[in-house]
Coordinates of C-alpha atoms and ligand atoms in Angstrom, one line a residue:
M1 CA -31.3 -4.3 -57.9
A2 CA -34.1 -3.0 -60.0
N3 CA -34.3 -1.0 -63.2
I4 CA -35.2 2.6 -62.9
T5 CA -38.7 3.8 -63.9
V6 CA -38.8 5.6 -67.2
C7 CA -41.9 7.3 -68.6
A8 CA -42.5 9.5 -71.6
R9 CA -44.8 12.4 -71.6
F10 CA -46.1 14.3 -74.7
R11 CA -47.4 17.8 -74.1
P12 CA -50.3 19.1 -76.2
L13 CA -49.4 20.8 -79.5
S14 CA -49.1 24.6 -78.9
S15 CA -51.4 26.9 -80.8
K16 CA -48.5 28.0 -82.9
E17 CA -47.7 24.4 -83.8
R18 CA -51.3 23.6 -84.6
S19 CA -51.7 26.6 -86.9
G20 CA -48.3 26.0 -88.6
H21 CA -48.4 22.3 -89.2
G22 CA -52.1 21.3 -89.2
D23 CA -52.4 18.1 -87.3
S24 CA -48.9 17.1 -88.1
V25 CA -48.1 14.9 -85.1
C26 CA -45.1 12.5 -85.1
I27 CA -46.5 9.9 -82.7
E28 CA -49.1 7.2 -83.0
R29 CA -50.6 5.8 -79.8
I30 CA -50.4 2.0 -79.4
N31 CA -51.3 1.7 -75.7
D32 CA -50.4 3.2 -72.3
E33 CA -46.9 1.8 -72.6
A34 CA -46.0 2.0 -76.3
F35 CA -46.3 4.2 -79.3
N36 CA -44.8 4.6 -82.8
L37 CA -42.7 7.6 -83.7
K38 CA -42.8 8.6 -87.3
D39 CA -39.7 10.2 -88.6
E40 CA -39.3 11.1 -92.3
K41 CA -35.7 10.2 -92.3
E42 CA -35.6 7.2 -90.0
G43 CA -39.1 5.7 -90.7
E44 CA -41.4 4.4 -88.0
M45 CA -40.0 3.3 -84.7
K46 CA -41.7 1.6 -81.8
F47 CA -40.9 2.8 -78.3
S48 CA -42.0 1.2 -75.0
F49 CA -41.8 2.7 -71.5
D50 CA -43.1 1.9 -68.1
K51 CA -45.9 4.4 -68.9
V52 CA -46.7 6.8 -71.6
F53 CA -48.5 10.0 -70.8
Y54 CA -50.2 11.4 -73.9
E55 CA -51.3 14.9 -74.6
D56 CA -54.5 14.4 -72.6
S57 CA -52.7 13.1 -69.5
K58 CA -53.4 14.6 -66.1
Q59 CA -50.8 16.0 -63.7
D60 CA -52.1 13.7 -61.0
D61 CA -51.7 10.6 -63.3
V62 CA -48.0 11.5 -63.6
Y63 CA -47.6 11.9 -59.8
S64 CA -49.5 8.7 -58.9
F65 CA -47.5 6.5 -61.3
L66 CA -44.0 8.1 -61.1
A67 CA -43.7 9.9 -57.8
H68 CA -46.0 8.5 -55.3
P69 CA -44.2 5.2 -54.7
I70 CA -40.9 7.1 -54.3
V71 CA -42.5 9.6 -51.8
R72 CA -43.9 6.7 -49.8
D73 CA -40.4 5.1 -49.6
V74 CA -38.6 8.3 -48.8
V75 CA -40.6 8.6 -45.6
N76 CA -39.2 5.1 -44.8
A77 CA -35.7 6.3 -45.4
I78 CA -35.1 5.1 -48.9
N79 CA -33.7 7.8 -51.2
G80 CA -35.4 8.7 -54.4
T81 CA -34.8 10.9 -57.4
I82 CA -37.2 12.2 -60.0
I83 CA -35.8 13.8 -63.1
T84 CA -37.6 15.7 -65.9
Y85 CA -35.7 15.5 -69.1
G86 CA -36.2 16.7 -72.7
Q87 CA -36.0 19.4 -75.3
T88 CA -36.6 23.1 -74.3
G89 CA -40.4 23.7 -74.3
A90 CA -41.3 20.0 -74.0
G91 CA -43.0 20.3 -70.6
K92 CA -40.3 19.6 -68.0
T93 CA -41.1 22.6 -65.9
Y94 CA -44.8 22.2 -66.4
S95 CA -44.6 18.7 -65.1
M96 CA -42.5 19.7 -62.2
E97 CA -44.1 23.0 -61.1
G98 CA -47.4 23.2 -63.0
P99 CA -48.2 26.5 -64.7
S100 CA -46.8 28.1 -61.5
I101 CA -45.6 26.7 -58.2
L102 CA -48.4 28.5 -56.3
E103 CA -51.0 27.2 -58.8
S104 CA -54.3 27.1 -57.1
N105 CA -56.1 24.9 -59.6
D106 CA -55.8 21.4 -58.1
A107 CA -55.8 19.6 -61.4
K108 CA -52.9 21.7 -62.8
K109 CA -50.5 21.4 -59.8
G110 CA -47.2 19.9 -60.7
L111 CA -45.1 17.2 -59.2
L112 CA -43.5 19.5 -56.6
A113 CA -46.7 20.5 -54.9
R114 CA -48.0 16.9 -55.0
V115 CA -44.7 15.6 -53.6
I116 CA -44.9 18.0 -50.7
D117 CA -48.5 17.1 -50.0
G118 CA -47.6 13.5 -50.3
I119 CA -44.7 13.7 -47.8
F120 CA -46.9 15.6 -45.2
R121 CA -49.7 13.1 -45.8
E122 CA -47.4 10.1 -45.3
I123 CA -46.0 11.4 -42.1
T124 CA -49.3 12.1 -40.5
Y125 CA -50.2 8.4 -41.0
A126 CA -47.1 7.5 -39.0
D127 CA -48.1 9.7 -36.0
S128 CA -46.0 7.7 -33.5
I129 CA -42.8 8.7 -35.2
K130 CA -41.4 12.3 -35.1
Y131 CA -40.3 13.6 -38.5
T132 CA -38.4 16.7 -39.6
I133 CA -38.7 17.7 -43.2
K134 CA -36.0 20.0 -44.7
L135 CA -35.6 21.6 -48.1
S136 CA -32.6 22.8 -50.0
M137 CA -32.7 24.3 -53.6
V138 CA -29.8 24.8 -55.9
E139 CA -29.4 25.4 -59.6
I140 CA -26.5 24.6 -61.7
Y141 CA -25.9 27.6 -63.8
M142 CA -22.9 27.9 -66.1
E143 CA -21.3 24.9 -64.2
K144 CA -21.7 26.6 -60.8
V145 CA -23.9 25.4 -58.1
R146 CA -26.0 28.4 -56.8
D147 CA -27.9 28.2 -53.5
L148 CA -31.4 29.4 -54.5
L149 CA -32.3 30.0 -50.8
D150 CA -29.2 32.2 -50.3
L151 CA -27.8 33.8 -53.4
S152 CA -24.6 34.9 -51.6
K153 CA -23.6 31.2 -51.9
D154 CA -23.0 31.2 -55.6
N155 CA -20.5 28.4 -55.9
V156 CA -21.5 25.7 -53.5
Q157 CA -19.0 22.8 -53.3
I158 CA -19.9 19.2 -53.7
K159 CA -18.5 16.7 -51.1
E160 CA -18.8 13.0 -50.7
T161 CA -18.7 10.9 -47.6
K162 CA -18.8 7.1 -47.2
S163 CA -21.9 7.0 -45.1
Q164 CA -23.9 9.8 -46.6
G165 CA -22.8 9.8 -50.2
I166 CA -22.9 13.1 -52.1
L167 CA -23.5 16.2 -50.0
L168 CA -23.7 19.9 -50.4
P169 CA -22.5 20.8 -46.9
E170 CA -22.7 24.6 -47.3
V171 CA -26.1 24.7 -48.8
T172 CA -29.0 26.4 -46.9
E173 CA -31.4 23.9 -45.5
I174 CA -34.8 25.1 -44.2
S175 CA -37.2 23.2 -42.0
L176 CA -40.7 22.9 -43.4
S177 CA -43.7 22.6 -41.1
D178 CA -46.5 22.3 -43.6
S179 CA -47.3 22.3 -47.3
A180 CA -48.2 26.0 -47.5
E181 CA -44.9 27.0 -46.0
A182 CA -43.0 24.6 -48.3
L183 CA -44.7 26.1 -51.4
R184 CA -43.9 29.6 -50.3
S185 CA -40.2 28.7 -49.8
L186 CA -40.1 26.9 -53.2
S187 CA -41.7 30.0 -54.8
S188 CA -39.1 32.3 -53.4
G189 CA -36.3 30.0 -54.5
I190 CA -37.8 29.6 -58.0
C191 CA -37.8 33.4 -58.3
N192 CA -34.1 33.3 -57.9
R193 CA -33.5 31.1 -60.9
A194 CA -31.5 32.3 -63.8
V195 CA -34.0 32.6 -66.7
G196 CA -33.4 33.6 -70.3
E197 CA -35.5 33.9 -73.4
T198 CA -35.2 31.8 -76.5
Q199 CA -37.4 31.5 -79.5
M200 CA -38.3 28.0 -78.4
N201 CA -39.7 28.9 -75.0
V202 CA -40.2 32.4 -73.6
G203 CA -39.1 32.0 -70.0
S204 CA -37.0 29.0 -70.7
S205 CA -34.9 27.7 -67.9
R206 CA -31.2 28.3 -68.4
S207 CA -30.1 26.2 -65.6
H208 CA -30.7 22.8 -64.0
C209 CA -32.8 23.2 -60.9
I210 CA -32.4 20.7 -58.1
Y211 CA -34.9 20.4 -55.2
I212 CA -33.7 18.4 -52.2
F213 CA -36.1 17.3 -49.6
S214 CA -34.8 15.4 -46.6
V215 CA -37.1 13.5 -44.3
H216 CA -35.5 12.8 -41.0
Q217 CA -37.1 10.2 -38.7
E218 CA -36.3 10.3 -35.1
S219 CA -36.2 7.0 -33.4
T220 CA -36.1 6.0 -29.7
K221 CA -33.2 3.7 -30.4
Q222 CA -29.8 5.4 -30.8
T223 CA -30.2 5.5 -34.6
R224 CA -31.5 8.1 -36.9
T225 CA -32.9 7.4 -40.3
Y226 CA -33.5 9.7 -43.1
G227 CA -34.5 9.6 -46.7
K228 CA -33.5 12.2 -49.4
L229 CA -35.8 13.0 -52.3
I230 CA -34.2 14.9 -55.1
L231 CA -36.3 16.4 -57.9
V232 CA -34.5 17.7 -60.9
D233 CA -35.9 20.0 -63.5
L234 CA -33.3 19.9 -66.2
A235 CA -32.5 22.7 -68.5
G236 CA -33.6 21.7 -72.0
S237 CA -31.2 20.5 -74.6
E238 CA -31.4 22.8 -77.7
K239 CA -30.3 23.0 -81.2
I240 CA -28.6 26.4 -81.2
E241 CA -29.4 27.2 -84.8
K242 CA -33.1 26.6 -84.0
T243 CA -33.2 28.8 -80.8
G244 CA -31.4 31.7 -82.4
A245 CA -29.2 32.0 -79.3
E246 CA -26.3 34.4 -79.3
G247 CA -23.9 36.1 -76.8
R248 CA -24.5 35.1 -73.2
V249 CA -27.5 32.9 -74.1
L250 CA -25.3 31.0 -76.6
E251 CA -22.7 30.4 -73.9
E252 CA -25.5 29.2 -71.5
A253 CA -26.8 26.9 -74.2
K254 CA -23.4 25.4 -74.8
T255 CA -22.8 24.8 -71.1
I256 CA -26.3 23.2 -70.8
N257 CA -25.7 20.9 -73.8
K258 CA -22.3 20.0 -72.4
S259 CA -23.6 18.9 -69.0
L260 CA -26.5 17.0 -70.7
S261 CA -24.0 15.1 -72.8
A262 CA -22.1 14.4 -69.6
L263 CA -25.3 13.0 -68.2
G264 CA -25.7 10.9 -71.5
N265 CA -22.1 9.7 -71.1
V266 CA -22.8 8.6 -67.5
V267 CA -25.9 6.8 -68.5
H268 CA -24.0 5.2 -71.4
A269 CA -21.2 4.0 -69.1
L270 CA -23.7 2.6 -66.6
T271 CA -25.5 0.6 -69.2
C272 CA -22.6 -0.6 -71.4
G273 CA -19.7 -2.9 -71.0
P274 CA -19.4 -5.9 -68.7
N275 CA -22.7 -5.9 -66.8
G276 CA -22.4 -2.2 -66.7
K277 CA -20.3 -2.7 -63.6
G278 CA -16.6 -2.1 -63.0
N279 CA -16.5 0.5 -65.8
H280 CA -15.2 3.9 -65.1
I281 CA -18.4 6.1 -64.7
P282 CA -17.5 9.7 -65.5
Y283 CA -19.6 11.3 -62.8
R284 CA -17.0 14.0 -62.2
N285 CA -17.3 15.4 -65.7
S286 CA -20.0 17.8 -64.8
K287 CA -21.6 19.2 -61.6
L288 CA -24.9 17.7 -62.7
T289 CA -23.7 14.2 -62.8
R290 CA -21.6 14.6 -59.7
I291 CA -24.6 15.8 -57.7
L292 CA -26.7 13.0 -59.2
Q293 CA -24.0 10.3 -58.6
D294 CA -26.0 8.5 -55.9
S295 CA -29.2 8.7 -58.0
L296 CA -27.6 7.3 -61.2
G297 CA -27.1 3.7 -60.5
G298 CA -26.5 4.1 -56.8
N299 CA -28.3 4.1 -53.5
S300 CA -31.5 5.7 -54.7
Q301 CA -34.7 4.8 -56.5
M302 CA -35.0 6.8 -59.7
A303 CA -37.8 7.8 -62.0
L304 CA -37.2 9.7 -65.3
L305 CA -39.9 11.6 -67.2
C306 CA -38.9 12.1 -70.8
C307 CA -40.9 15.2 -71.9
C308 CA -41.5 15.4 -75.6
S309 CA -43.2 17.5 -78.1
P310 CA -45.6 15.6 -80.3
S311 CA -45.1 18.0 -83.2
A312 CA -43.5 16.7 -86.4
S313 CA -41.3 19.8 -86.5
N314 CA -39.5 18.6 -83.3
V315 CA -39.2 14.9 -84.3
S316 CA -35.4 14.8 -84.2
E317 CA -35.3 16.2 -80.7
T318 CA -38.1 13.9 -79.6
L319 CA -36.2 11.0 -81.0
S320 CA -33.1 11.9 -79.2
S321 CA -35.0 12.3 -75.8
L322 CA -36.7 8.9 -76.3
R323 CA -33.4 7.2 -77.1
F324 CA -32.0 8.7 -73.9
G325 CA -34.9 7.4 -72.0
A326 CA -34.7 3.9 -73.6
R327 CA -31.1 3.7 -72.7
A328 CA -31.6 5.0 -69.1
K329 CA -34.1 2.3 -68.6
H330 CA -31.3 -0.2 -68.4
I331 CA -29.8 1.6 -65.3
K332 CA -30.0 -0.6 -62.3
A333 CA -30.5 1.1 -58.9
S334 CA -29.8 -0.4 -55.5
P335 CA -31.7 1.6 -53.0
R336 CA -31.5 0.7 -49.3
V337 CA -32.7 2.1 -46.0
H338 CA -30.5 4.9 -44.8
C339 CA -29.8 4.5 -41.2
T340 CA -27.0 6.3 -39.2
K341 CA -26.0 5.9 -35.6
D342 CA -27.1 8.9 -33.6
K343 CA -24.1 11.1 -33.1
H344 CA -25.6 12.8 -30.1
A345 CA -26.4 9.5 -28.4
K346 CA -22.9 8.1 -28.6
T347 CA -21.3 7.3 -25.3
I348 CA -17.9 8.6 -24.4
R349 CA -15.4 5.9 -23.8
T350 CA -14.1 5.3 -20.3
S351 CA -11.2 3.1 -21.4
F352 CA -8.6 3.3 -24.0
P353 CA -9.5 1.5 -27.2
S354 CA -6.8 -0.7 -28.6
E355 CA -4.8 0.9 -31.4
D356 CA -6.2 -0.2 -34.7
G357 CA -6.8 0.8 -38.3
S358 CA -9.6 3.2 -37.4
C359 CA -7.1 5.5 -35.7
D360 CA -4.8 5.5 -38.7
E361 CA -7.8 6.4 -40.8
V362 CA -8.7 9.3 -38.6
T363 CA -5.3 10.8 -38.8
E364 CA -4.8 10.1 -42.4
K365 CA -5.7 13.6 -43.6
P366 CA -3.9 15.5 -40.9
R367 CA -0.7 13.6 -41.7
E368 CA -0.5 15.4 -45.0
S369 CA 0.2 18.7 -43.3
M370 CA 1.4 17.9 -39.8
D371 CA 4.6 16.5 -38.5
A372 CA 4.7 13.1 -36.9
E373 CA 4.7 14.2 -33.3
D374 CA 1.5 16.4 -33.8
V375 CA -0.2 13.5 -35.6
K376 CA 0.6 11.3 -32.6
L377 CA -0.9 13.8 -30.2
L378 CA -4.0 14.2 -32.3
R379 CA -4.3 10.4 -32.5
D380 CA -3.9 10.0 -28.8
L381 CA -6.6 12.6 -28.2
F382 CA -9.1 10.9 -30.6
T383 CA -8.3 7.5 -29.1
W384 CA -8.8 8.9 -25.6
E385 CA -12.2 10.3 -26.5
G386 CA -13.2 7.1 -28.2
R387 CA -13.8 9.1 -31.4
A388 CA -11.4 7.0 -33.4
L389 CA -13.9 4.2 -33.4
D390 CA -16.9 6.3 -34.2
P391 CA -17.8 6.1 -37.9
N392 CA -19.7 9.3 -37.9
F393 CA -16.7 11.1 -36.5
L394 CA -14.6 9.8 -39.3
E395 CA -17.0 11.1 -41.9
D396 CA -17.3 14.5 -40.2
L397 CA -13.6 14.8 -39.9
E398 CA -13.1 14.1 -43.6
L399 CA -15.8 16.6 -44.4
D400 CA -14.6 19.4 -42.1
W401 CA -10.9 18.9 -42.8
G402 CA -10.8 21.7 -45.3
L403 CA -12.3 24.2 -42.8
V404 CA -10.3 22.9 -39.8
A405 CA -7.0 23.1 -41.6
A406 CA -7.4 26.9 -42.2
P407 CA -4.5 28.8 -40.8
T408 CA -4.8 30.2 -37.3
N409 CA -2.2 31.4 -34.8
I410 CA -2.6 28.8 -32.1
P411 CA -0.3 25.8 -32.7
L412 CA -1.7 22.4 -31.9
R413 CA 1.2 21.5 -29.6
Q414 CA 0.5 24.5 -27.3
A415 CA -3.2 23.5 -27.0
V416 CA -2.3 19.9 -26.3
E417 CA 0.2 20.9 -23.6
E418 CA -2.4 23.0 -21.9
L419 CA -4.8 20.1 -22.0
A420 CA -2.1 17.7 -20.8
S421 CA -1.4 19.8 -17.7
A422 CA -5.1 20.1 -16.9
V423 CA -5.3 16.3 -17.3
E424 CA -2.4 15.8 -14.8
L425 CA -4.1 18.1 -12.3
L426 CA -7.3 16.2 -12.5
K427 CA -5.5 12.9 -12.2
D428 CA -3.9 14.1 -8.9
Q429 CA -7.2 15.3 -7.5
N430 CA -8.9 12.1 -8.5
K431 CA -6.2 10.1 -6.7
V432 CA -6.8 12.1 -3.4
L433 CA -10.5 11.7 -3.6
E434 CA -10.2 8.0 -4.4
A435 CA -8.0 7.6 -1.3
M436 CA -10.4 9.4 0.9
L437 CA -13.3 7.4 -0.4
A438 CA -11.4 4.2 0.3
V439 CA -10.8 5.3 3.9
V440 CA -14.4 6.1 4.5
T441 CA -15.6 2.9 2.9
R442 CA -13.2 0.9 5.1
M443 CA -14.4 2.7 8.2
L444 CA -18.0 2.0 7.4
S445 CA -17.5 -1.7 6.9
S446 CA -15.3 -2.3 10.0
H447 CA -17.4 -0.2 12.4
G448 CA -20.7 -0.8 10.7
E449 CA -22.4 -2.0 13.9
A450 CA -21.4 1.0 16.1
N451 CA -23.9 3.7 15.7
E452 CA -21.6 6.6 16.5
N453 CA -19.0 5.3 13.9
V454 CA -21.7 4.9 11.3
G455 CA -22.8 8.4 12.1
F456 CA -19.2 9.6 11.6
G457 CA -18.7 7.6 8.5
H458 CA -21.9 9.0 6.9
L459 CA -20.8 12.4 7.9
V460 CA -17.5 12.1 6.1
L461 CA -19.2 10.4 3.1
E462 CA -21.8 13.2 2.9
S463 CA -19.0 15.8 3.0
L464 CA -17.2 14.0 0.2
K465 CA -20.3 13.7 -2.0
P466 CA -20.0 17.1 -3.7
S467 CA -16.4 16.5 -4.5
I468 CA -17.1 13.1 -5.9
A469 CA -20.0 14.5 -7.9
W470 CA -17.7 17.2 -9.2
V471 CA -15.1 14.7 -10.4
A472 CA -17.8 12.5 -11.9
S473 CA -19.1 15.5 -13.9
L474 CA -15.7 16.5 -15.0
P475 CA -13.9 13.3 -15.9
L476 CA -10.8 13.4 -18.0
F477 CA -12.7 12.3 -21.0
K478 CA -15.4 14.9 -20.8
L479 CA -12.8 17.6 -20.4
L480 CA -11.1 16.3 -23.5
T481 CA -14.3 16.2 -25.4
D482 CA -15.1 19.8 -24.6
S483 CA -11.6 20.7 -25.4
Y484 CA -11.9 19.1 -28.8
A485 CA -14.2 21.9 -29.9
F486 CA -11.3 24.3 -29.1
L487 CA -8.8 22.1 -30.8
S488 CA -10.9 22.0 -34.0
C489 CA -10.2 25.7 -34.4
C490 CA -6.5 25.2 -34.0
C491 CA -4.0 25.1 -36.9
F492 CA -2.7 21.6 -37.6
T493 CA 0.0 23.0 -39.7
K494 CA 3.1 24.3 -38.1
Ligands
ADP501 P1 -39.6 23.1 -70.6 O1 -39.5 23.3 -69.1 O2 -39.4 21.7 -71.0 O3 -38.7 24.0 -71.3 P2 -42.3 24.1 -70.2 O4 -42.7 23.1 -69.1 O5 -41.9 25.4 -69.8 O6 -41.1 23.5 -71.0 O7 -43.5 24.0 -71.2 C1 -43.5 24.8 -72.4 C2 -44.9 25.3 -72.6 O8 -45.8 24.2 -72.8 C3 -45.5 26.0 -71.4 O9 -46.3 27.1 -71.9 C4 -46.4 25.0 -70.7 O10 -47.4 25.6 -70.0 C5 -46.9 24.2 -71.9 N1 -47.1 22.8 -71.5 C6 -46.1 21.8 -71.3 N2 -46.6 20.7 -71.0 C7 -47.9 20.8 -70.9 C8 -49.0 19.9 -70.6 N3 -48.8 18.7 -70.3 N4 -50.2 20.5 -70.6 C9 -50.4 21.7 -70.9 N5 -49.5 22.6 -71.2 C10 -48.2 22.2 -71.2
MG502 MG1 -38.2 24.5 -68.0

């Protein structure tokens, strides 16, 4: 378990700030890890972080320190999260995107462009492994998760599974083949963001934007590894009286502030109490904290960039961002390599597994809406297929249950009866073929020396081969597997 990385970044004073307040800056540099913050009310306070990026910092310095180690690890299947936090206008989006996501000036490119280049660079080093890179983009606007790559999905649901953690199963995921394509996709997604205008920042983000890169690694063994890299450009906290927000913009600001305080509460719960463990962590109090559940103290590396204004006029907001960062520094993360058994490589069982807890687990959900007899049929079917002992199947079942349980007109029992009669038919045919095979095998062994008998035996065997092959290609279990797809569409309610 290691503490997360927390850095502070001060943007340059804007021309307006410079003209309005002279050189009134609220920070005093000590070194690259510490500075003093001067507040008229609270006096001088020293803050230390893993790294402090001052006004003259370069975009590449931020990437190299904060993001590069995480990018390197995500290619090795360790999840990572990078969050930009801070007051509106403090430089979160500048740090994440640069002046624009399609920025051509290399020095000004933000974290996103550098992360993409970094991922593609890392995977070319490992040229013996095949990688697939995928991208999803969502924003949390007014407590709804909107798919930025498909705006028709304007209320994406958040799910959780044991093996994969927090997921957005309906969200659009596109494959990326190179950096240029990735940037074009990001650019079109960013254009779909909800943007409003406040006095603090013309073009200020009114939503939290979440970029999810997944790096899948195909292995020759029957395992698949993948790392997920989440970049979060948070909407800025704002003092409503300062921004002059009203109407819809006011509602947006209230929702943003609410979800940011939910984030603060999660950080507080994670870093307070007995070892920070065993407390109730209120992840479910906002969409933001729920989506970031794995990142906040879970199976993910995390880096937080606290973006601040150096201007004396913003000192109270700067102080609050720095205090958030200082507290977040105590969060402990426990990242581990993410490895799953390859679903497609699983073998279908040819014997009945013994009844055990796995089976009960598989049928736990259906039991809520089905009668006992139907549950038993379903349970037998899963056992027969060997699915009951497949952890991936268990997860998928849980995930798909909502969709599968949708009402249709075909009752489960009718489907199972049809399957059962097909099974009986196959059993009979199998028996006949097995008997014929036994006869031929006996004839071959007892008259093996006699040429003519051998010839006859081979003749019979050859004639049986197509039938044997047919049975082999259509065993009971395969039939049931195929039929499962059909069953998935069936209604499990009566
Ligand atoms: P936020 O996303 O936190 O609301 P922005 O990233 O949009 O704020 O930054 C506000 C303004 O400050 C923008 O005009 C941006 O170009 C500028 N800015 C922020 N950080 C820097 C920086 N490190 N260097 C130069 N300009 C910056
Ligand atoms: Mg922004």
